[in-house]
Amino acid sequence: MSDSRNKPPANGTLGPWSFTRWNTIGQLEALEVHHPLFQATLCLQGAHLTHFAPKDEPNWLWLSDLARFQPGSAIRGGIPVCWPWFGNPARNAPEIRKRILSEQAHGFARTAVWHLEDVRENAHEVEISLSLNANHDFDHEWEGRALALITFSFSIRGCQIALTTTNLAPEPLAFSEALHTYLPTDDATRTRVLGLGNSQYIDTLREWDYFNQEGPVYFDGEVDRIYETDEALTVITPHTRRKLTSVGSGSTVIWNPGPDKARRLSDFPDSGWKNMLCVETANAASDYRVLNEGQSHTLGVFLGRT
């Protein structure tokens, strides 16, 4: 795609597309999809999906009422892209940690401006691809050379995301990552996640020890766990059922800040924990990945109805 397509024209301009238009949200450039069957909003900063919904349905993603759309600030809600490391740098494997020159959690991809590669549309689907070249521009944060390509496929059935990492350096590249999906609920205490029963997890709130999950995951306070699983998951809230099916992932993060941490978080309502949960498709903890020169790995998730 020519560079001219990556330069947003005036708000609401369709450009060369039928259903997709440029817009500005706060101070960030975004692509908005207005398809007869669904709608979506995707910010170039962070390749951050903030809205997806089939026609006449509310947003399938939770977005904080206090979310900031400002350069350099991570957006609270939607689906942040955590890359090329996940979580606290110090909690990553030594092969990843030795490359990180920042104390920032979750990497730099979620605040970097991605490049628009392609928009494809038809009567049933819209596909948008963005790329991030982790080159010398990020030398102050990370020692590595890699290309991240993310593709969003929207349809009436749901939303599919594929994040592909390619190592551009001659030496092996170790990295961790996550598609940090925020989901809405009317009541977190009446919400459960199925599909994790009988799997092992790290509980970051209990000295990072390992535990075994029995039955569904419930939310009665703060939850922060890394599960060792690649099973399809079902999230049941008082009024919705969603299924998340992953590829290229051997770990899943389940997170809710609970009431105490919610009060300490930025851009997060004090009572917001009651109306959200995160189910993160990841390569985290011992599930990190290593690529030789020219090799690629794809992490993906499909969010749909059960």
Coordinates of C-alpha atoms in Angstrom, one line a residue:
M1 CA 0.0 0.0 0.0
S2 CA 1.3 3.5 -0.8
D3 CA 2.3 5.8 2.0
S4 CA -0.5 8.1 1.1
R5 CA -3.0 5.7 2.5
N6 CA -1.3 5.8 5.8
K7 CA -1.7 9.5 6.1
P8 CA -5.2 10.2 7.4
P9 CA -7.3 12.7 5.4
A10 CA -10.0 14.8 7.0
N11 CA -12.3 13.1 9.6
G12 CA -15.0 10.8 8.1
T13 CA -13.2 10.5 4.7
L14 CA -13.7 7.1 3.2
G15 CA -10.5 7.2 1.1
P16 CA -10.3 4.2 -1.3
W17 CA -12.7 2.1 0.8
S18 CA -16.4 1.5 0.9
F19 CA -16.9 0.8 4.6
T20 CA -13.8 2.1 6.3
R21 CA -13.0 5.7 7.1
W22 CA -10.4 7.8 8.9
N23 CA -11.3 9.5 12.1
T24 CA -9.6 11.2 15.0
I25 CA -10.5 10.1 18.6
G26 CA -9.1 12.5 21.1
Q27 CA -5.6 13.1 19.8
L28 CA -5.2 9.7 18.0
E29 CA -5.8 8.7 14.4
A30 CA -8.2 5.8 14.0
L31 CA -9.9 3.7 11.4
E32 CA -13.6 3.2 11.8
V33 CA -15.5 0.4 10.1
H34 CA -19.2 1.0 9.3
H35 CA -20.3 -2.2 7.6
P36 CA -23.9 -3.2 7.2
L37 CA -23.3 -6.2 9.3
F38 CA -20.9 -4.9 12.0
Q39 CA -18.8 -1.9 13.3
A40 CA -15.3 -1.6 14.6
T41 CA -12.8 1.1 15.7
L42 CA -9.1 0.6 15.4
C43 CA -6.5 3.2 16.6
L44 CA -3.1 3.3 14.8
Q45 CA -1.4 3.9 18.1
G46 CA -0.9 0.5 19.6
A47 CA -2.8 -1.2 16.8
H48 CA -5.5 -1.0 19.5
L49 CA -9.0 -2.3 18.8
T50 CA -11.4 -0.3 21.0
H51 CA -14.8 -1.3 19.5
F52 CA -16.2 -4.3 17.8
A53 CA -19.9 -5.2 17.5
P54 CA -22.2 -6.9 15.1
K55 CA -25.1 -4.8 13.9
D56 CA -27.5 -3.5 16.6
E57 CA -25.3 -5.0 19.4
P58 CA -23.4 -3.1 22.1
N59 CA -19.6 -3.2 22.1
W60 CA -18.2 -6.7 22.6
L61 CA -15.2 -5.1 24.3
W62 CA -14.9 -3.2 27.6
L63 CA -13.5 0.4 27.3
S64 CA -13.0 2.5 30.4
D65 CA -15.0 5.7 30.6
L66 CA -11.8 7.4 31.7
A67 CA -9.7 6.0 28.8
R68 CA -7.3 8.6 27.3
F69 CA -6.7 8.9 23.6
Q70 CA -3.3 10.7 23.8
P71 CA 0.0 10.1 22.2
G72 CA 2.3 8.0 24.3
S73 CA -0.5 6.9 26.7
A74 CA -1.8 3.3 26.7
I75 CA -5.6 3.1 26.2
R76 CA -7.4 1.4 29.1
G77 CA -9.7 -1.2 27.6
G78 CA -10.3 -2.8 24.2
I79 CA -7.5 -5.1 23.1
P80 CA -4.0 -3.7 23.9
V81 CA -1.1 -5.5 22.1
C82 CA 1.6 -6.4 24.6
W83 CA 4.8 -6.9 22.6
P84 CA 7.8 -7.8 22.5
W85 CA 7.5 -8.5 26.2
F86 CA 4.6 -9.2 28.5
G87 CA 4.1 -7.9 32.0
N88 CA 6.9 -6.7 34.3
P89 CA 10.3 -7.0 32.5
A90 CA 11.8 -8.6 35.7
R91 CA 9.3 -11.4 35.6
N92 CA 10.3 -12.5 32.1
A93 CA 12.8 -15.2 31.2
P94 CA 16.4 -14.2 31.2
E95 CA 16.6 -14.5 27.4
I96 CA 13.9 -11.9 27.2
R97 CA 15.0 -9.7 30.1
K98 CA 18.5 -9.2 28.9
R99 CA 17.1 -7.3 25.8
I100 CA 14.8 -5.0 27.7
L101 CA 16.2 -1.5 28.5
S102 CA 13.0 -0.1 30.0
E103 CA 11.1 -0.6 33.2
Q104 CA 7.8 -0.3 31.3
A105 CA 5.4 -3.2 31.6
H106 CA 4.0 -4.9 28.5
G107 CA 6.5 -3.6 25.9
F108 CA 6.4 -0.6 23.6
A109 CA 4.0 -1.8 20.9
R110 CA 0.9 -0.5 22.7
T111 CA 2.1 3.1 22.6
A112 CA 3.9 3.0 19.2
V113 CA 2.2 4.2 16.0
W114 CA 1.7 1.3 13.6
H115 CA 1.8 1.6 9.9
L116 CA -1.3 0.8 7.8
E117 CA -0.5 -2.0 5.4
D118 CA -3.8 -2.9 3.8
V119 CA -7.6 -2.7 4.0
R120 CA -9.7 -5.4 2.3
E121 CA -13.5 -5.3 2.1
N122 CA -16.3 -7.4 0.8
A123 CA -20.0 -7.9 1.4
H124 CA -19.3 -10.2 4.4
E125 CA -15.9 -9.2 5.9
V126 CA -13.4 -6.3 6.5
E127 CA -9.8 -7.1 7.0
I128 CA -7.2 -4.5 8.2
S129 CA -3.5 -5.1 8.5
L130 CA -1.0 -3.0 10.4
S131 CA 2.8 -3.3 10.9
L132 CA 5.4 -2.2 13.4
N133 CA 9.1 -2.3 12.4
A134 CA 11.0 -2.6 15.7
N135 CA 14.2 -1.0 14.4
H136 CA 16.7 1.6 15.7
D137 CA 13.8 3.8 16.7
F138 CA 13.4 1.6 19.8
D139 CA 17.0 1.1 20.7
H140 CA 16.5 3.0 24.0
E141 CA 13.9 0.4 25.1
W142 CA 14.9 -2.9 23.6
E143 CA 17.8 -4.6 21.9
G144 CA 16.4 -6.5 18.9
R145 CA 15.2 -6.2 15.3
A146 CA 11.8 -7.6 14.5
L147 CA 8.7 -7.0 12.4
A148 CA 5.2 -7.3 13.9
L149 CA 2.3 -7.7 11.5
I150 CA -1.2 -7.7 13.0
T151 CA -4.4 -8.5 11.0
F152 CA -7.9 -7.9 12.2
S153 CA -10.7 -9.7 10.4
F154 CA -14.3 -8.5 11.2
S155 CA -17.5 -10.3 10.3
I156 CA -21.0 -11.0 11.6
R157 CA -19.5 -14.1 13.3
G158 CA -17.0 -12.2 15.4
C159 CA -13.5 -10.8 15.4
Q160 CA -10.3 -12.6 14.5
I161 CA -6.8 -11.2 15.4
A162 CA -3.5 -12.6 14.2
L163 CA -0.2 -11.1 15.4
T164 CA 2.9 -12.4 13.5
T165 CA 6.4 -11.7 14.7
T166 CA 9.4 -12.1 12.4
N167 CA 13.0 -12.0 13.6
L168 CA 15.0 -9.7 11.4
A169 CA 18.3 -10.1 13.3
P170 CA 21.0 -12.7 12.8
E171 CA 20.9 -13.8 16.4
P172 CA 18.0 -15.7 18.0
L173 CA 15.1 -13.6 19.4
A174 CA 13.2 -14.5 22.6
F175 CA 10.0 -12.6 23.3
S176 CA 6.7 -12.8 25.2
E177 CA 3.4 -11.2 24.1
A178 CA -0.3 -11.0 24.7
L179 CA -3.6 -9.9 23.1
H180 CA -5.0 -8.3 26.3
T181 CA -8.7 -8.6 25.7
Y182 CA -11.0 -6.7 28.0
L183 CA -14.5 -8.1 28.0
P184 CA -17.6 -6.4 29.5
T185 CA -20.0 -7.8 32.1
D186 CA -23.0 -6.6 34.0
D187 CA -21.6 -8.1 37.1
A188 CA -18.1 -9.7 37.5
T189 CA -19.2 -11.6 40.6
R190 CA -21.8 -13.4 38.5
T191 CA -19.4 -14.1 35.6
R192 CA -17.4 -17.2 35.0
V193 CA -14.8 -18.6 32.6
L194 CA -15.1 -22.2 31.4
G195 CA -12.4 -24.3 29.8
L196 CA -9.6 -23.9 32.4
G197 CA -10.7 -26.7 34.7
N198 CA -7.9 -29.1 35.6
S199 CA -5.2 -26.8 34.2
Q200 CA -2.2 -25.4 36.2
Y201 CA -1.7 -21.8 36.8
I202 CA 0.7 -19.3 38.3
D203 CA -1.0 -17.0 40.9
T204 CA 0.8 -13.7 40.8
L205 CA -1.0 -12.7 44.0
R206 CA 0.3 -15.6 45.9
E207 CA 4.1 -15.4 45.5
W208 CA 3.9 -16.6 41.9
D209 CA 3.3 -20.2 43.1
Y210 CA 1.6 -22.9 41.0
F211 CA -1.9 -24.1 41.7
N212 CA -4.4 -26.3 40.0
Q213 CA -7.7 -25.0 38.7
E214 CA -10.8 -27.0 39.6
G215 CA -14.0 -26.0 37.7
P216 CA -14.8 -22.6 36.4
V217 CA -12.9 -19.4 37.2
Y218 CA -15.0 -17.0 39.3
F219 CA -14.4 -13.4 40.3
D220 CA -15.0 -12.3 43.9
G221 CA -12.0 -9.9 44.1
E222 CA -8.6 -9.4 42.5
V223 CA -7.6 -12.2 40.1
D224 CA -4.2 -12.3 38.3
R225 CA -3.3 -15.7 37.0
I226 CA -1.3 -17.2 34.1
Y227 CA -2.8 -20.5 33.0
E228 CA -0.8 -23.1 31.1
T229 CA -3.4 -24.0 28.5
D230 CA -4.4 -23.6 24.8
E231 CA -8.0 -24.7 25.3
A232 CA -10.9 -22.8 23.8
L233 CA -12.6 -20.7 26.6
T234 CA -16.2 -19.7 27.2
V235 CA -16.9 -16.5 29.1
I236 CA -20.4 -16.5 30.6
T237 CA -21.8 -13.2 32.0
P238 CA -25.4 -12.5 33.2
H239 CA -26.5 -11.6 29.6
T240 CA -23.8 -12.9 27.2
R241 CA -21.8 -15.9 26.2
R242 CA -18.5 -15.5 24.3
K243 CA -16.0 -18.0 23.1
L244 CA -12.3 -17.3 22.6
T245 CA -10.3 -19.7 20.5
S246 CA -6.6 -19.2 20.3
V247 CA -3.7 -20.3 18.0
G248 CA 0.0 -20.2 18.6
S249 CA -0.7 -19.8 22.4
G250 CA 0.2 -22.0 25.3
S251 CA -0.8 -19.6 28.0
T252 CA -3.9 -17.6 29.0
V253 CA -4.0 -14.7 31.5
I254 CA -7.1 -14.1 33.5
W255 CA -7.2 -10.7 35.2
N256 CA -9.5 -8.5 37.2
P257 CA -8.1 -5.8 39.5
G258 CA -10.8 -6.1 42.2
P259 CA -11.9 -3.1 44.3
D260 CA -8.6 -2.2 46.0
K261 CA -6.4 -2.2 43.0
A262 CA -9.1 -0.5 40.8
R263 CA -8.8 2.5 43.0
R264 CA -5.0 2.7 42.3
L265 CA -5.1 2.2 38.6
S266 CA -4.9 5.1 36.1
D267 CA -7.8 5.7 33.8
F268 CA -9.9 3.2 35.6
P269 CA -13.2 3.9 37.5
D270 CA -13.2 2.9 41.1
S271 CA -16.1 0.6 40.5
G272 CA -15.0 -0.5 37.0
W273 CA -13.8 -3.9 38.2
K274 CA -17.4 -4.9 38.6
N275 CA -18.1 -4.5 34.8
M276 CA -15.0 -6.1 33.2
L277 CA -12.6 -9.0 33.0
C278 CA -9.6 -9.7 30.9
V279 CA -9.0 -13.0 29.1
E280 CA -5.6 -12.6 27.5
T281 CA -4.3 -14.9 24.7
A282 CA -0.6 -15.0 25.4
N283 CA 2.9 -16.4 25.1
A284 CA 3.9 -15.7 28.7
A285 CA 5.9 -17.1 31.6
S286 CA 7.4 -20.4 30.4
D287 CA 5.4 -20.2 27.2
Y288 CA 7.7 -17.5 25.7
R289 CA 8.9 -18.0 22.1
V290 CA 12.4 -18.0 20.4
L291 CA 12.9 -17.3 16.7
N292 CA 16.0 -17.8 14.6
E293 CA 16.8 -15.3 11.9
G294 CA 13.9 -15.0 9.4
Q295 CA 11.6 -17.2 11.4
S296 CA 8.1 -16.2 12.2
H297 CA 5.5 -17.0 14.9
T298 CA 1.8 -16.1 14.9
L299 CA -0.3 -15.6 18.0
G300 CA -4.0 -15.4 17.3
V301 CA -7.5 -15.4 18.8
F302 CA -11.0 -15.5 17.5
L303 CA -13.7 -13.8 19.6
G304 CA -17.2 -15.1 18.7
R305 CA -20.5 -16.4 20.0
T306 CA -20.8 -19.8 21.6

